[in-house]
Coordinates of C-alpha atoms in Angstrom, one line a residue:
X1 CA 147.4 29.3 140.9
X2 CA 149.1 27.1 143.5
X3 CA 146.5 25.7 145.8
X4 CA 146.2 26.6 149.3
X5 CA 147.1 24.3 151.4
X6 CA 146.7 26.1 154.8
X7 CA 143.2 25.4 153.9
X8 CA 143.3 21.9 154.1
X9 CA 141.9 20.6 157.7
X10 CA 145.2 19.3 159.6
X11 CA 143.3 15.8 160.5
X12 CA 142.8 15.3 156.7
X13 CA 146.6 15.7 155.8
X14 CA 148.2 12.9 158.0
X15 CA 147.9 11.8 161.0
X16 CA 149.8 9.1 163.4
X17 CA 150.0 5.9 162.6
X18 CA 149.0 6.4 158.7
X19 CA 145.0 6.0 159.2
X20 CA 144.7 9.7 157.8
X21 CA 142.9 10.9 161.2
X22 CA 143.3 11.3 164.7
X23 CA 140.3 8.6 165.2
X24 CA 142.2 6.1 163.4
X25 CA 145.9 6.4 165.2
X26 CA 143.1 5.6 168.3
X27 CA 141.8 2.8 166.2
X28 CA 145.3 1.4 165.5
X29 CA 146.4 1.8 169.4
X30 CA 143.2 0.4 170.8
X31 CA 144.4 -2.9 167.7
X32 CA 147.9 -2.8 169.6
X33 CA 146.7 -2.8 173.2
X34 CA 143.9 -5.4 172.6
X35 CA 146.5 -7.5 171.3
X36 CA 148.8 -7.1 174.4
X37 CA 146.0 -8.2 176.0
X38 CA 145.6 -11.5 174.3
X39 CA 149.1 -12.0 174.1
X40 CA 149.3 -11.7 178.0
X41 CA 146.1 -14.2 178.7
X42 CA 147.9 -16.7 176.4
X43 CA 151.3 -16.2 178.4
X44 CA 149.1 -16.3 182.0
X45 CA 147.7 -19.7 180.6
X46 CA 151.2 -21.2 178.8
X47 CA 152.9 -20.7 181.7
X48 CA 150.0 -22.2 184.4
X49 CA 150.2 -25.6 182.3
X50 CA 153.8 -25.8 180.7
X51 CA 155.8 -25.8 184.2
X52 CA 153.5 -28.4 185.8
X53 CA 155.3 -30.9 183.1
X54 CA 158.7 -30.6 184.9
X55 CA 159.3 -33.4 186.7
X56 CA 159.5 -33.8 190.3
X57 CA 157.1 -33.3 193.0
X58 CA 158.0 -29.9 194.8
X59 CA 156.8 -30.6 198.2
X60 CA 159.5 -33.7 198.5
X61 CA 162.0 -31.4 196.9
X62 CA 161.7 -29.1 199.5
X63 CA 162.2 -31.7 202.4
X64 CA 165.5 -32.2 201.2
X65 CA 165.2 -36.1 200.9
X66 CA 164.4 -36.3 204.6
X67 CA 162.5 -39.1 206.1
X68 CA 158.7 -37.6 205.9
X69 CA 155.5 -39.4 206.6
X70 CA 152.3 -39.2 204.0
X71 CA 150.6 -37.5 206.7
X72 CA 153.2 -34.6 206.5
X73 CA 153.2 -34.7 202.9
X74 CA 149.5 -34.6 202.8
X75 CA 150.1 -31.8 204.8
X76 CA 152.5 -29.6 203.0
X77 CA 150.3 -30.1 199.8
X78 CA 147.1 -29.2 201.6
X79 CA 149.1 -25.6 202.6
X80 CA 150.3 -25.1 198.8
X81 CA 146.8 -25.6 197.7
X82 CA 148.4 -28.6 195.9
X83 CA 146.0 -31.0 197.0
X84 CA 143.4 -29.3 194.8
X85 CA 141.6 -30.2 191.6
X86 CA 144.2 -29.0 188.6
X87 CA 141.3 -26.7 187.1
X88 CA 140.4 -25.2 190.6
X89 CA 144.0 -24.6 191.0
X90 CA 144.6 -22.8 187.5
X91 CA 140.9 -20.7 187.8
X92 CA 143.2 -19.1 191.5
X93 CA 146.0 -18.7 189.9
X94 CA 144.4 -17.1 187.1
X95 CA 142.2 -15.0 189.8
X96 CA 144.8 -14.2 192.3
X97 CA 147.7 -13.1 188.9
X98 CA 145.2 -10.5 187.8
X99 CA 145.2 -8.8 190.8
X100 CA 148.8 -8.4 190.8
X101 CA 149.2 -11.5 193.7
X102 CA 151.5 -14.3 191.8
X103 CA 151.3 -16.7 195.0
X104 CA 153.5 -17.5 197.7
X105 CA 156.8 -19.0 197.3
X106 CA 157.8 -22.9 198.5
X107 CA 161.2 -22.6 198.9
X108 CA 161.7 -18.7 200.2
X109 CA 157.9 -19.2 201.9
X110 CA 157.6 -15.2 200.9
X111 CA 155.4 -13.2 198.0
X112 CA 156.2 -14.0 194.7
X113 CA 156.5 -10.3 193.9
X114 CA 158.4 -9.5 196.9
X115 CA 161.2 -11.9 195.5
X116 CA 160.7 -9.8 191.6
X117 CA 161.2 -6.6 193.6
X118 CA 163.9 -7.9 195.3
X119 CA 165.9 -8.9 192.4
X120 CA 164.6 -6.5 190.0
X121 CA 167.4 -4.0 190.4
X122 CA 170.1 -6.2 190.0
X123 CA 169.1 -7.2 187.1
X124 CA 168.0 -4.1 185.5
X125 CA 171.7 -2.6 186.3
X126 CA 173.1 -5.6 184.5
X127 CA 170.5 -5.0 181.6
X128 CA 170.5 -1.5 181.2
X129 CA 174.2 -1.1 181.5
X130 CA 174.8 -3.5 178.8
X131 CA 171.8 -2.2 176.6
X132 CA 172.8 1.6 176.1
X133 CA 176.3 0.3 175.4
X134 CA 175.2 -2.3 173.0
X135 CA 172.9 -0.3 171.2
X136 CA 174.9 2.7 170.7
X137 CA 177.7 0.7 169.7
X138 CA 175.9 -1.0 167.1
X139 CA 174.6 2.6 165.5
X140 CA 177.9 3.9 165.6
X141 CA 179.4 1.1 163.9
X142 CA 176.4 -0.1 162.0
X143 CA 176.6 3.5 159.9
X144 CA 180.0 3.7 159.3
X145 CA 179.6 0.4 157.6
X146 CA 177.1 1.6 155.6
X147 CA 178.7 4.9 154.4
X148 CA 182.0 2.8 154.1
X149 CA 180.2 -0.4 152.0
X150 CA 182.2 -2.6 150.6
X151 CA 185.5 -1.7 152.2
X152 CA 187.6 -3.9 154.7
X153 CA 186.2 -1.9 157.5
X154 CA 183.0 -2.7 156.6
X155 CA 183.5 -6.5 156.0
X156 CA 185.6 -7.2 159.1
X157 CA 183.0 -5.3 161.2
X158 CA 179.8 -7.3 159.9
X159 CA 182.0 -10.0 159.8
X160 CA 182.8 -9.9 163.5
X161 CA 179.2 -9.1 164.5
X162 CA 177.7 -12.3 162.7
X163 CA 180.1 -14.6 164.5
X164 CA 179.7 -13.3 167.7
X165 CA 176.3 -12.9 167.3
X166 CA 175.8 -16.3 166.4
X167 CA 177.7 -17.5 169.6
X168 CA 175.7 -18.7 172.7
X169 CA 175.7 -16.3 175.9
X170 CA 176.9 -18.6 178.2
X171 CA 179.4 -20.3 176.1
X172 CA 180.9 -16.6 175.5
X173 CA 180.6 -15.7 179.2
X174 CA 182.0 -19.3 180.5
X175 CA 184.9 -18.5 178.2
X176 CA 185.4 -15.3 179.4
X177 CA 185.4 -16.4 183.0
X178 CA 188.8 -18.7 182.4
X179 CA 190.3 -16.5 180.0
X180 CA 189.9 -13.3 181.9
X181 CA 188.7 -14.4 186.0
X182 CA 190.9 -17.8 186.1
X183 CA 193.8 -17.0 184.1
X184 CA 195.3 -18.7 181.0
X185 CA 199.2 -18.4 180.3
X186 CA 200.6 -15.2 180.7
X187 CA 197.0 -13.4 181.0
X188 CA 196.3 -13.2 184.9
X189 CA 192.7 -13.4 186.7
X190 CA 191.8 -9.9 186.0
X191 CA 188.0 -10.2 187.5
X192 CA 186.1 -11.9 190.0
X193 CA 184.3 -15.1 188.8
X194 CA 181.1 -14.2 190.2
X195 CA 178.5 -12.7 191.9
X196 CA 178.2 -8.8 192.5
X197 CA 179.8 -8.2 195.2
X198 CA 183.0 -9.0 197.4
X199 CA 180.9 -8.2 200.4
X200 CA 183.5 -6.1 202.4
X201 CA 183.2 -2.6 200.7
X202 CA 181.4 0.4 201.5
X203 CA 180.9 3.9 200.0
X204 CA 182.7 4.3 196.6
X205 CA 184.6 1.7 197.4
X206 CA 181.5 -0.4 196.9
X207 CA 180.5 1.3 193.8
X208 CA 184.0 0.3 192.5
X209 CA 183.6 -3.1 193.4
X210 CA 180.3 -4.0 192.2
X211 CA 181.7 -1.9 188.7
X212 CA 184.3 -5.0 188.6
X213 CA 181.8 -7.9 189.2
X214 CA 179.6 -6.3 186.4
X215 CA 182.8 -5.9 183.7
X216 CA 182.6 -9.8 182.4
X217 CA 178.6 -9.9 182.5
X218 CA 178.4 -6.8 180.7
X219 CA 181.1 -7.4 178.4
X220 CA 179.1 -11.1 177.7
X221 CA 175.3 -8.7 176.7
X222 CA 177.5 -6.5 174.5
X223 CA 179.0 -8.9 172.6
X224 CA 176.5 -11.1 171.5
X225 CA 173.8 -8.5 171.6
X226 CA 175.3 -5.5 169.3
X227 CA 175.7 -7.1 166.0
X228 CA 171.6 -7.5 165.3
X229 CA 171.6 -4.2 165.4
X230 CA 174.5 -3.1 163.7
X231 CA 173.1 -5.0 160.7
X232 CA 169.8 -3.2 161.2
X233 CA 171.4 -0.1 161.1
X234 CA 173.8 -0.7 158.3
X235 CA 170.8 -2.6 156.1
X236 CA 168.4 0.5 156.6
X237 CA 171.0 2.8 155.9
X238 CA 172.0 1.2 152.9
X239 CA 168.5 1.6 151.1
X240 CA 168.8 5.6 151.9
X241 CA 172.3 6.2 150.3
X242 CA 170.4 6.0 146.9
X243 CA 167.4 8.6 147.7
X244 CA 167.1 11.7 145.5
X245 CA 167.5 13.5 148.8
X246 CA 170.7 12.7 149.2
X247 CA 171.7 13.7 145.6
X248 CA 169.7 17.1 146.3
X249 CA 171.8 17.4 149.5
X250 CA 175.0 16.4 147.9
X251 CA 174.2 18.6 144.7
X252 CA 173.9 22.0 147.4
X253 CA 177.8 21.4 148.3
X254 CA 176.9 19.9 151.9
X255 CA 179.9 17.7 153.0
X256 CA 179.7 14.0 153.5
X257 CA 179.5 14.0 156.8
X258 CA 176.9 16.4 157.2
X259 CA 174.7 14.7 154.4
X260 CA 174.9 11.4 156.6
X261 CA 174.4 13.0 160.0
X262 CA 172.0 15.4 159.2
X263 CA 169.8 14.0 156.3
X264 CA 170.8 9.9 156.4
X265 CA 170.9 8.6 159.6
X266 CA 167.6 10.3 160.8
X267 CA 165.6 8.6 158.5
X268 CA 168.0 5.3 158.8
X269 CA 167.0 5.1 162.3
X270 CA 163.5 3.9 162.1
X271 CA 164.2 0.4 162.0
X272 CA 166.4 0.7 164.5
X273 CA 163.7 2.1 166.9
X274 CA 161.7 -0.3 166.7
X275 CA 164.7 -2.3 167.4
X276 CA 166.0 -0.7 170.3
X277 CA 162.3 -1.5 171.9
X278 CA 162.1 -5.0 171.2
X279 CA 166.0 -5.8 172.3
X280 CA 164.8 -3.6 175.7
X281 CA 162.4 -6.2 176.3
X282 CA 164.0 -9.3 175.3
X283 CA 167.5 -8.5 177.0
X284 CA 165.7 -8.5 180.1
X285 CA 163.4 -12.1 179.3
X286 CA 167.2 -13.3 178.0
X287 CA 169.5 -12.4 180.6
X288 CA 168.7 -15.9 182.5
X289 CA 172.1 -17.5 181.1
X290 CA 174.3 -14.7 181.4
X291 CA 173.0 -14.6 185.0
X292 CA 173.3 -18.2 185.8
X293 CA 176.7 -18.4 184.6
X294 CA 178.0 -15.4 186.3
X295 CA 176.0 -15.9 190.0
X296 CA 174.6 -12.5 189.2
X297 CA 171.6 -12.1 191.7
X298 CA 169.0 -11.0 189.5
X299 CA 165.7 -12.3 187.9
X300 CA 167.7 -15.3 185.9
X301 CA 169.5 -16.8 188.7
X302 CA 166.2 -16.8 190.7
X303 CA 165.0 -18.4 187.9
X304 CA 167.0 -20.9 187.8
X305 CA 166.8 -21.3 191.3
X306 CA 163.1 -22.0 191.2
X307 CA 163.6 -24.2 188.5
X308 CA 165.8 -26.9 190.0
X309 CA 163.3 -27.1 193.0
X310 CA 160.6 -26.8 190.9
X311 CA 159.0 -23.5 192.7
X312 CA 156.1 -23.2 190.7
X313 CA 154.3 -19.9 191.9
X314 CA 157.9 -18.5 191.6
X315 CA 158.2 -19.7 188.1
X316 CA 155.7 -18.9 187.1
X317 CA 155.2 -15.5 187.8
X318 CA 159.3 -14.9 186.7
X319 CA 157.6 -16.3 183.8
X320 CA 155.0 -14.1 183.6
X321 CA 157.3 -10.9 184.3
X322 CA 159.6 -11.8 181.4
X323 CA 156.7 -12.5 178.9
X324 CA 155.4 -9.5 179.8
X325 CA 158.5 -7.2 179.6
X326 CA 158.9 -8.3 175.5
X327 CA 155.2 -8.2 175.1
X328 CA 154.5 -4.3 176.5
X329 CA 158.4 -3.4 175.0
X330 CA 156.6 -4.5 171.3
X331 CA 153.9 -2.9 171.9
X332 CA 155.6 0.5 173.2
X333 CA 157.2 0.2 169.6
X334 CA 153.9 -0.4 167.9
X335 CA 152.6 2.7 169.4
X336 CA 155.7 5.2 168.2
X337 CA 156.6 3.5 165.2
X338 CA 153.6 5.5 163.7
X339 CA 154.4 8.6 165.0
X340 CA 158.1 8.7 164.0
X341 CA 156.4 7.2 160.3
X342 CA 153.1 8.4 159.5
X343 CA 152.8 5.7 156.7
X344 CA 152.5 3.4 159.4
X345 CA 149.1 1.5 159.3
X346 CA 148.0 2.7 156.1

């Protein structure tokens, strides 16, 4: 006689994250989190330490090269709390950051975090834009490579997304810029060569307008961004083409395309979950060049901007925030992975 297996406690069958039981998915979240945790002190103290080896004294920075007398310098460093003992100065910083206040700007003499909101959206327009197009790109191409392995489709599309994926970001986007926003030969300046506005537009006419600054920026993300994971798609993919499932599937009289959709690609797709996650995180930590190059008014040109001065409480808390975003994004991944993969932390 078959065994019943409605008998069978449900927290004895499977539970998230492998462990067998709803105490251990806990266990395995409470391993994630406290690990987020480290992984945040270690960033908060990296990023105290590593900036203050740049070069350059801020304080004479921000005078501009003006006549200024030791008095007034004294002074300046006295109100930037530079005057004091390097460990005093990292136990404040370290104090003040975990209660959300990441100092005062030199240069814009404002909150750190007023500056992050400030720019925030600019950059997560930018970011987001170009990370739903990159992403569903790469699924969309990364499984008809798979189904269609070895063909010419498949080669020239891996082939492409290798190259371009080895490029660098701002080589890509400085190339784009004289091709497509200067001009070369018969090809005319098609787009602005910066920033996100023209500055004259209201209404939809701005919407339009800052749609057209964002077109080479974007088109920069996409490019070098879509092929990791097209070839996560495509590898993942591949190692499911030869499951029994499938055979079963094809055996029934299902058509092709309804054994990929259907039965493939869903279980294909955990990889590229994790993925999506991680690339959420580190698109916005990476977007400094892209920003930089284009005079997009976001996170990365402020960082960059605080970097030439050096503006240390600005740097380092647009340090902080990008650390962080890659650090909670992994972690957000840790914490479904299981769920989508019970197997998970077995």
């Amino acid at each position: 006689m078959a065994a019943d297996v409605t008998s069978v406690p449900v927290e004895e069958t499977a539970g998230p994250g492998g462990a067998g039981t709803r105490s251990g998915y806990v266990r395995y979240v409470a391993g994630k989190l406290g690990g987020a945790a480290v992984s945040l002190l270690a960033v908060l103290v990296t990023g105290f330490f590593l900036f203050r080896l740049i070069p350059g004294d801020p304080v004479k920075t921000m005078t501009g090269g003006r006549p200024i007398s030791a008095g007034q310098l004294a002074e300046y460093r006295r109100e930037f709390g530079l005057d004091l003992p390097l460990w005093e100065q990292f136990t404040d910083y370290c104090g003040k950051a975990l209660t959300g206040d990441l100092g005062t700007s030199y240069q814009f003499k404002a909150p750190v975090i007023d500056r992050i909101t400030e720019a925030l959206p600019n950059t997560l327009l930018l970011t987001g834009t170009a990370f739903v197009l990159y992403t569903a790109l790469g699924v969309f191409l990364g499984t008809r490579s798979a189904w269609r392995h070895g063909s010419l489709s498949d080669r020239l599309n891996t082939g492409l997304a290798l190259t371009l994926y080895s490029i660098p970001s701002f080589w890509l986007g400085l190339l784009l810029i004289i091709v497509f926003s200067v001009g070369v030969g018969p090809i005319p300046g098609l787009f602005p060569t910066g920033g996100m506005e023209s500055g004259d537009k209201e209404g939809i006419a701005y919407v339009l307008d800052v749609a057209h600054h964002l077109v080479l920026p974007v088109v920069t993300l996409v490019a070098v961004e879509y092929g990791q994971t097209l070839l996560v798609t495509r590898s993942a993919l591949l190692d499911e083409m030869g499951s029994d499932y499938l055979t079963t599937a094809r055996a029934k009289g299902l058509r092709d395309d309804l054994v990929r959709r259907r039965h493939a690609v869903p279980n294909a797709l955990l990889p590229t979950v994790t993925l999506v996650f991680v690339n959420l995180g580190r698109t916005v930590a990476g977007v400094i060049l892209v920003e930089t190059v284009f005079s997009w008014p976001g996170l990365g040109g402020l960082f960059y901007q605080a970097l030439s001065v050096p503006d240390l409480p600005l740097v380092q808390g647009l340090f902080l925030f990008f650390a962080s975003a890659v650090i909670v994004m992994n972690t957000l991944a840790d914490l479904v992975y299981p769920l989508l993969d019970p197997r998970v932390g077995r």
